[in-house]
């Protein structure tokens, strides 16, 4: 999973990126201190792995990972080359989802590129630039397809779809609102790789005092939540400055610090959960003496395709999947004990893998 962190200059993007990845991206009180996209790999917190690893005395524990890309601050006119312009927009096209950091805190020592704090205006600024960039792509594609559409039914269908999406964008809406009518339309729409078709998670960056109630008393956060709900997006409140402090602590100290702040989880935990929900992802687990590992798959993935995440031979020669929920495995203390209690199931090719399944695949190539 690859997430792009975006936002206007000085909203806390690079501070948040630093806290998530400890990659040390430069953070300063002026626009464009992040010139090239910084990339960091973050392990997905998953307590299940430690528990299973301890049970099997695994030599290696391998969590799932998220790749974060910190992309330079955007300004009005980016789609026309202002600021870092098209370089920024090109970097977004490579990600699975966008983490849009929105400033919801007042601080006279940190300048705002537009001179005041207004989360919805900031969201609109970035969305408009993404819309303009997508319109440019659509217009080029329409010009190319239109010449041949009269002679080709497939291209005529594509041209009609392009015009529909263009209408959505011209009305100031995001392309993610478009619903393909069939598999052909779905394939055409996906091939466009539009910026405004990407799922978005809004990170409402608040002051420390707004963290305890999860930003409930912050009018800016409330506005962002309402906007996110209307647009099928995820949103969570975070204090990037606090997250940066948390990132420097050892696990035990981190837990104590979170408790003192009245927080049940870190910003990274919130972001991971929001990302998995938004992208429809779950994890299944494999565990043994050699390795305990989490594998990320989409909701609805069947057993052979899940096996293919481990190795293509597993999918090609799939016979059966021996499945037990990780809780049952931990409670029984071993796979053989879980078998005796009838908690281990033999599943075939049509089995849809569930989050938390611990699986042993049987295959023959």
Short mmCIF file of C-alpha atoms in Angstrom, two decimals:
data_model
loop_
_atom_site.label_atom_id
_atom_site.label_comp_id
_atom_site.label_asym_id
_atom_site.label_seq_id
_atom_site.Cartn_x
_atom_site.Cartn_y
_atom_site.Cartn_z
CA UNK A 1 0.00 0.00 0.00
CA UNK A 2 1.36 3.39 -1.04
CA UNK A 3 -0.05 6.58 0.50
CA UNK A 4 0.77 10.11 -0.61
CA UNK A 5 0.76 12.81 2.09
CA UNK A 6 -0.41 16.11 0.59
CA UNK A 7 -1.60 19.52 1.71
CA UNK A 8 -0.90 23.23 1.40
CA UNK A 9 2.50 24.52 2.60
CA UNK A 10 2.92 24.77 6.40
CA UNK A 11 -0.05 22.59 7.38
CA UNK A 12 2.16 19.99 9.11
CA UNK A 13 2.75 17.51 6.27
CA UNK A 14 6.45 16.96 6.74
CA UNK A 15 6.12 16.98 10.54
CA UNK A 16 3.53 14.22 10.25
CA UNK A 17 5.68 12.34 7.73
CA UNK A 18 8.66 12.54 10.12
CA UNK A 19 6.62 11.19 12.99
CA UNK A 20 5.24 8.31 10.92
CA UNK A 21 8.45 7.23 9.30
CA UNK A 22 11.24 8.74 11.43
CA UNK A 23 12.83 9.45 8.05
CA UNK A 24 13.95 12.93 9.07
CA UNK A 25 12.49 14.87 6.15
CA UNK A 26 13.37 18.54 6.48
CA UNK A 27 10.60 20.53 8.16
CA UNK A 28 10.69 24.32 8.22
CA UNK A 29 8.40 27.32 8.44
CA UNK A 30 8.46 28.20 4.75
CA UNK A 31 6.84 26.75 1.62
CA UNK A 32 8.46 24.02 -0.49
CA UNK A 33 11.05 22.81 2.01
CA UNK A 34 10.13 19.37 0.68
CA UNK A 35 11.30 19.62 -2.92
CA UNK A 36 11.60 15.96 -3.90
CA UNK A 37 9.08 13.48 -2.54
CA UNK A 38 10.43 11.82 0.60
CA UNK A 39 9.64 8.14 0.87
CA UNK A 40 9.42 6.10 4.05
CA UNK A 41 8.38 2.53 4.80
CA UNK A 42 6.29 2.03 7.95
CA UNK A 43 5.40 -1.29 9.56
CA UNK A 44 1.71 -1.78 10.33
CA UNK A 45 1.18 -2.14 14.11
CA UNK A 46 -0.35 -5.60 14.70
CA UNK A 47 -0.38 -7.13 18.18
CA UNK A 48 -1.52 -10.48 16.72
CA UNK A 49 1.91 -11.03 15.18
CA UNK A 50 3.78 -10.72 18.47
CA UNK A 51 1.39 -13.11 20.22
CA UNK A 52 1.63 -15.72 17.44
CA UNK A 53 5.40 -15.24 17.17
CA UNK A 54 5.76 -15.91 20.90
CA UNK A 55 3.50 -18.98 20.64
CA UNK A 56 5.63 -20.54 17.88
CA UNK A 57 8.95 -19.06 19.07
CA UNK A 58 9.31 -17.77 15.51
CA UNK A 59 12.80 -16.79 14.44
CA UNK A 60 11.37 -13.91 12.41
CA UNK A 61 8.24 -11.75 12.70
CA UNK A 62 7.32 -9.81 9.54
CA UNK A 63 4.53 -7.22 9.70
CA UNK A 64 2.69 -5.71 6.74
CA UNK A 65 4.10 -2.38 5.54
CA UNK A 66 2.85 0.94 4.20
CA UNK A 67 4.92 3.17 1.94
CA UNK A 68 4.45 6.88 2.65
CA UNK A 69 5.37 9.55 0.12
CA UNK A 70 5.66 13.11 1.45
CA UNK A 71 4.83 15.32 -1.52
CA UNK A 72 5.76 19.00 -1.76
CA UNK A 73 3.22 21.64 -0.68
CA UNK A 74 0.64 22.67 -3.24
CA UNK A 75 -0.54 26.20 -4.05
CA UNK A 76 -3.19 27.73 -6.30
CA UNK A 77 -2.21 27.35 -9.93
CA UNK A 78 -0.23 24.12 -9.48
CA UNK A 79 -2.07 22.53 -12.41
CA UNK A 80 -0.67 25.36 -14.55
CA UNK A 81 2.85 25.01 -13.17
CA UNK A 82 2.72 27.36 -10.16
CA UNK A 83 4.87 26.42 -7.16
CA UNK A 84 6.16 22.93 -7.87
CA UNK A 85 3.17 22.36 -10.13
CA UNK A 86 3.06 19.33 -12.34
CA UNK A 87 5.94 17.65 -10.51
CA UNK A 88 3.70 17.46 -7.44
CA UNK A 89 0.72 16.20 -9.44
CA UNK A 90 2.79 13.51 -11.17
CA UNK A 91 3.93 12.16 -7.80
CA UNK A 92 0.32 11.80 -6.59
CA UNK A 93 -0.62 9.64 -9.59
CA UNK A 94 1.59 6.83 -8.28
CA UNK A 95 -0.18 6.35 -4.91
CA UNK A 96 -3.12 4.11 -3.91
CA UNK A 97 -4.73 6.74 -1.68
CA UNK A 98 -4.17 10.32 -0.62
CA UNK A 99 -3.63 11.45 2.98
CA UNK A 100 -4.69 15.11 2.88
CA UNK A 101 -3.33 17.02 5.88
CA UNK A 102 -5.61 19.94 6.74
CA UNK A 103 -4.59 22.64 9.21
CA UNK A 104 -7.15 23.06 12.02
CA UNK A 105 -4.94 24.87 14.55
CA UNK A 106 -4.06 28.53 15.19
CA UNK A 107 -0.40 29.49 15.64
CA UNK A 108 0.81 33.01 14.91
CA UNK A 109 4.38 31.69 14.63
CA UNK A 110 3.51 29.44 11.69
CA UNK A 111 2.49 31.39 8.61
CA UNK A 112 -0.44 30.22 6.47
CA UNK A 113 0.01 30.58 2.73
CA UNK A 114 -3.46 32.22 2.47
CA UNK A 115 -3.14 34.32 5.63
CA UNK A 116 -5.87 32.64 7.73
CA UNK A 117 -7.10 29.25 8.96
CA UNK A 118 -9.98 27.85 6.89
CA UNK A 119 -9.89 24.03 6.43
CA UNK A 120 -12.64 23.84 3.80
CA UNK A 121 -11.06 26.59 1.70
CA UNK A 122 -7.73 24.72 1.88
CA UNK A 123 -9.40 21.45 0.81
CA UNK A 124 -11.12 23.25 -2.06
CA UNK A 125 -7.81 24.80 -3.20
CA UNK A 126 -6.17 21.40 -3.55
CA UNK A 127 -9.24 19.69 -5.00
CA UNK A 128 -9.58 22.36 -7.70
CA UNK A 129 -5.97 21.86 -8.77
CA UNK A 130 -6.53 18.10 -8.97
CA UNK A 131 -9.75 18.67 -10.96
CA UNK A 132 -7.99 21.00 -13.42
CA UNK A 133 -5.22 18.45 -13.92
CA UNK A 134 -7.76 15.64 -14.52
CA UNK A 135 -9.74 17.79 -16.98
CA UNK A 136 -6.59 18.30 -19.01
CA UNK A 137 -6.09 14.52 -19.22
CA UNK A 138 -9.73 13.94 -20.19
CA UNK A 139 -9.68 16.59 -22.90
CA UNK A 140 -6.56 15.06 -24.47
CA UNK A 141 -8.12 11.58 -24.36
CA UNK A 142 -11.43 12.83 -25.82
CA UNK A 143 -9.58 14.52 -28.68
CA UNK A 144 -7.72 11.28 -29.40
CA UNK A 145 -10.71 8.92 -29.11
CA UNK A 146 -13.25 11.22 -30.78
CA UNK A 147 -11.65 10.96 -34.21
CA UNK A 148 -12.15 7.17 -34.33
CA UNK A 149 -15.31 6.77 -32.18
CA UNK A 150 -17.70 6.95 -35.19
CA UNK A 151 -16.14 3.82 -36.69
CA UNK A 152 -15.66 1.82 -33.46
CA UNK A 153 -18.40 0.92 -30.95
CA UNK A 154 -15.86 0.30 -28.19
CA UNK A 155 -14.32 3.73 -28.65
CA UNK A 156 -17.79 5.30 -28.86
CA UNK A 157 -18.54 3.81 -25.42
CA UNK A 158 -15.24 5.17 -24.10
CA UNK A 159 -15.97 8.64 -25.50
CA UNK A 160 -19.40 8.66 -23.81
CA UNK A 161 -17.79 7.72 -20.48
CA UNK A 162 -15.14 10.40 -20.84
CA UNK A 163 -17.80 13.02 -21.44
CA UNK A 164 -19.75 11.87 -18.34
CA UNK A 165 -16.67 12.12 -16.12
CA UNK A 166 -15.81 15.50 -17.64
CA UNK A 167 -19.28 16.81 -16.70
CA UNK A 168 -18.75 15.70 -13.10
CA UNK A 169 -15.42 17.52 -12.91
CA UNK A 170 -16.71 20.66 -14.61
CA UNK A 171 -19.42 20.85 -11.94
CA UNK A 172 -16.63 21.08 -9.34
CA UNK A 173 -17.04 17.48 -8.11
CA UNK A 174 -14.41 14.76 -7.79
CA UNK A 175 -14.22 11.87 -10.28
CA UNK A 176 -14.61 9.37 -7.42
CA UNK A 177 -18.34 10.20 -7.59
CA UNK A 178 -18.56 8.51 -11.00
CA UNK A 179 -20.07 5.00 -10.89
CA UNK A 180 -19.13 2.69 -13.81
CA UNK A 181 -22.12 0.91 -15.36
CA UNK A 182 -20.33 -2.37 -16.17
CA UNK A 183 -16.93 -4.07 -16.21
CA UNK A 184 -15.91 -2.40 -19.48
CA UNK A 185 -16.61 1.05 -18.06
CA UNK A 186 -14.79 0.09 -14.87
CA UNK A 187 -11.68 -0.86 -16.88
CA UNK A 188 -11.79 2.34 -18.97
CA UNK A 189 -12.25 4.50 -15.87
CA UNK A 190 -9.37 2.77 -14.04
CA UNK A 191 -7.07 3.27 -17.06
CA UNK A 192 -7.49 7.05 -16.75
CA UNK A 193 -5.72 7.01 -13.35
CA UNK A 194 -7.41 10.28 -12.38
CA UNK A 195 -6.17 12.11 -9.30
CA UNK A 196 -9.70 12.87 -8.11
CA UNK A 197 -10.68 9.19 -8.39
CA UNK A 198 -8.25 8.25 -5.63
CA UNK A 199 -9.63 7.56 -2.14
CA UNK A 200 -8.82 10.31 0.39
CA UNK A 201 -8.13 10.26 4.13
CA UNK A 202 -8.27 13.70 5.76
CA UNK A 203 -5.82 14.19 8.63
CA UNK A 204 -7.18 17.14 10.62
CA UNK A 205 -4.06 18.59 12.25
CA UNK A 206 -5.10 20.08 15.61
CA UNK A 207 -3.45 21.69 18.64
CA UNK A 208 -2.56 19.43 21.60
CA UNK A 209 -5.54 20.62 23.67
CA UNK A 210 -7.96 19.39 20.98
CA UNK A 211 -6.63 15.82 21.00
CA UNK A 212 -8.33 14.51 24.14
CA UNK A 213 -11.85 14.81 22.67
CA UNK A 214 -10.64 13.76 19.19
CA UNK A 215 -11.20 17.27 17.84
CA UNK A 216 -14.92 17.25 18.73
CA UNK A 217 -14.79 20.83 20.08
CA UNK A 218 -12.84 22.14 17.07
CA UNK A 219 -15.13 23.81 14.49
CA UNK A 220 -12.58 23.21 11.71
CA UNK A 221 -12.48 19.46 12.42
CA UNK A 222 -16.30 19.33 12.44
CA UNK A 223 -16.37 20.99 9.00
CA UNK A 224 -13.79 18.53 7.63
CA UNK A 225 -15.75 15.56 9.04
CA UNK A 226 -18.95 16.77 7.37
CA UNK A 227 -17.13 17.25 4.04
CA UNK A 228 -15.48 13.81 4.29
CA UNK A 229 -18.81 12.11 5.02
CA UNK A 230 -20.42 13.75 1.99
CA UNK A 231 -17.55 12.58 -0.23
CA UNK A 232 -17.09 9.01 1.05
CA UNK A 233 -13.72 9.79 2.64
CA UNK A 234 -12.15 8.88 5.98
CA UNK A 235 -11.06 11.51 8.52
CA UNK A 236 -9.21 11.51 11.83
CA UNK A 237 -7.84 14.18 14.19
CA UNK A 238 -4.12 14.25 14.82
CA UNK A 239 -1.54 16.58 16.35
CA UNK A 240 1.52 16.23 14.13
CA UNK A 241 3.75 17.90 16.73
CA UNK A 242 2.72 15.40 19.43
CA UNK A 243 3.14 12.50 16.98
CA UNK A 244 6.71 13.63 16.35
CA UNK A 245 7.40 13.54 20.10
CA UNK A 246 5.77 10.10 20.41
CA UNK A 247 7.94 8.77 17.58
CA UNK A 248 11.09 9.41 19.61
CA UNK A 249 9.95 7.26 22.55
CA UNK A 250 10.38 3.55 23.26
CA UNK A 251 7.19 1.47 23.23
CA UNK A 252 6.66 1.47 27.01
CA UNK A 253 7.29 5.22 27.31
CA UNK A 254 5.05 5.82 24.28
CA UNK A 255 2.15 3.98 25.92
CA UNK A 256 2.60 5.97 29.15
CA UNK A 257 2.73 9.24 27.21
CA UNK A 258 -0.45 8.38 25.30
CA UNK A 259 -2.16 7.50 28.58
CA UNK A 260 -1.13 10.84 30.12
CA UNK A 261 -2.65 12.63 27.13
CA UNK A 262 -5.85 10.58 27.48
CA UNK A 263 -5.32 8.89 24.09
CA UNK A 264 -6.18 5.26 23.36
CA UNK A 265 -3.96 5.06 20.26
CA UNK A 266 -1.35 6.93 18.24
CA UNK A 267 -1.95 8.82 15.01
CA UNK A 268 -0.25 6.01 13.09
CA UNK A 269 -2.76 3.51 14.51
CA UNK A 270 -5.64 5.78 13.46
CA UNK A 271 -4.18 6.24 9.98
CA UNK A 272 -3.60 2.51 9.45
CA UNK A 273 -7.19 1.67 10.43
CA UNK A 274 -8.57 4.43 8.21
CA UNK A 275 -6.41 3.27 5.28
CA UNK A 276 -7.48 -0.36 5.56
CA UNK A 277 -11.16 0.63 5.81
CA UNK A 278 -10.97 3.04 2.88
CA UNK A 279 -9.10 0.66 0.57
CA UNK A 280 -11.03 -2.44 1.67
CA UNK A 281 -7.98 -4.28 3.01
CA UNK A 282 -7.55 -7.02 5.62
CA UNK A 283 -4.66 -9.19 6.80
CA UNK A 284 -4.37 -12.94 7.05
CA UNK A 285 -1.54 -14.54 9.00
CA UNK A 286 0.93 -17.38 8.59
CA UNK A 287 2.87 -18.64 11.57
CA UNK A 288 5.53 -21.23 12.38
CA UNK A 289 9.01 -21.64 13.80
CA UNK A 290 10.68 -19.98 10.83
CA UNK A 291 8.43 -16.94 10.51
CA UNK A 292 5.19 -15.31 11.62
CA UNK A 293 3.92 -12.90 9.00
CA UNK A 294 0.96 -10.69 8.06
CA UNK A 295 -0.21 -10.63 4.44
CA UNK A 296 -2.37 -7.78 3.17
CA UNK A 297 -5.21 -8.63 0.78
CA UNK A 298 -8.43 -7.03 -0.42
CA UNK A 299 -11.74 -7.88 1.25
CA UNK A 300 -13.38 -10.70 -0.73
CA UNK A 301 -10.11 -12.41 -1.78
CA UNK A 302 -10.49 -16.19 -2.15
CA UNK A 303 -8.07 -18.73 -0.71
CA UNK A 304 -6.08 -19.52 -3.92
CA UNK A 305 -5.44 -15.82 -4.62
CA UNK A 306 -4.44 -15.26 -0.99
CA UNK A 307 -2.00 -18.17 -1.36
CA UNK A 308 -0.63 -16.44 -4.45
CA UNK A 309 0.42 -13.48 -2.28
CA UNK A 310 2.95 -15.82 -0.68
CA UNK A 311 4.13 -17.48 -3.90
CA UNK A 312 2.65 -18.00 -7.36
CA UNK A 313 3.22 -21.77 -7.01
CA UNK A 314 0.89 -21.80 -3.99
CA UNK A 315 -1.93 -20.41 -6.13
CA UNK A 316 -1.15 -22.54 -9.19
CA UNK A 317 -1.05 -25.82 -7.24
CA UNK A 318 -3.64 -24.92 -4.58
CA UNK A 319 -5.36 -27.95 -3.00
CA UNK A 320 -6.78 -26.85 0.38
CA UNK A 321 -6.35 -24.19 3.05
CA UNK A 322 -6.15 -25.21 6.69
CA UNK A 323 -7.77 -22.26 8.48
CA UNK A 324 -8.08 -21.29 12.15
CA UNK A 325 -8.88 -17.90 13.67
CA UNK A 326 -5.82 -16.49 15.44
CA UNK A 327 -7.77 -16.09 18.73
CA UNK A 328 -8.73 -19.77 18.75
CA UNK A 329 -5.13 -20.74 18.00
CA UNK A 330 -3.81 -18.61 20.86
CA UNK A 331 -6.45 -19.90 23.31
CA UNK A 332 -5.71 -23.56 22.47
CA UNK A 333 -1.95 -23.07 22.50
CA UNK A 334 -1.17 -25.11 19.37
CA UNK A 335 -2.57 -26.06 15.98
CA UNK A 336 -2.99 -29.72 17.03
CA UNK A 337 -4.99 -28.70 20.13
CA UNK A 338 -7.18 -26.44 17.98
CA UNK A 339 -7.73 -29.39 15.59
CA UNK A 340 -8.85 -31.61 18.45
CA UNK A 341 -11.47 -29.03 19.42
CA UNK A 342 -12.73 -28.85 15.83
CA UNK A 343 -11.60 -25.24 15.43
CA UNK A 344 -9.46 -25.88 12.34
CA UNK A 345 -11.32 -25.98 9.02
CA UNK A 346 -10.26 -27.38 5.65
CA UNK A 347 -11.38 -24.83 3.06
CA UNK A 348 -11.42 -25.08 -0.73
CA UNK A 349 -11.04 -22.76 -3.71
CA UNK A 350 -14.24 -20.80 -3.03
CA UNK A 351 -13.38 -19.88 0.56
CA UNK A 352 -13.26 -16.10 1.12
CA UNK A 353 -10.40 -15.29 3.50
CA UNK A 354 -11.33 -13.34 6.66
CA UNK A 355 -9.30 -10.84 8.66
CA UNK A 356 -7.32 -12.66 11.36
CA UNK A 357 -7.39 -16.06 9.64
CA UNK A 358 -4.22 -18.04 10.34
CA UNK A 359 -3.71 -20.25 7.30
CA UNK A 360 -1.60 -23.24 6.31
CA UNK A 361 -1.86 -23.77 2.55
CA UNK A 362 -1.73 -27.25 1.00
CA UNK A 363 -0.50 -27.24 -2.60
CA UNK A 364 1.11 -29.45 -5.22
CA UNK A 365 3.04 -28.28 -8.27
#
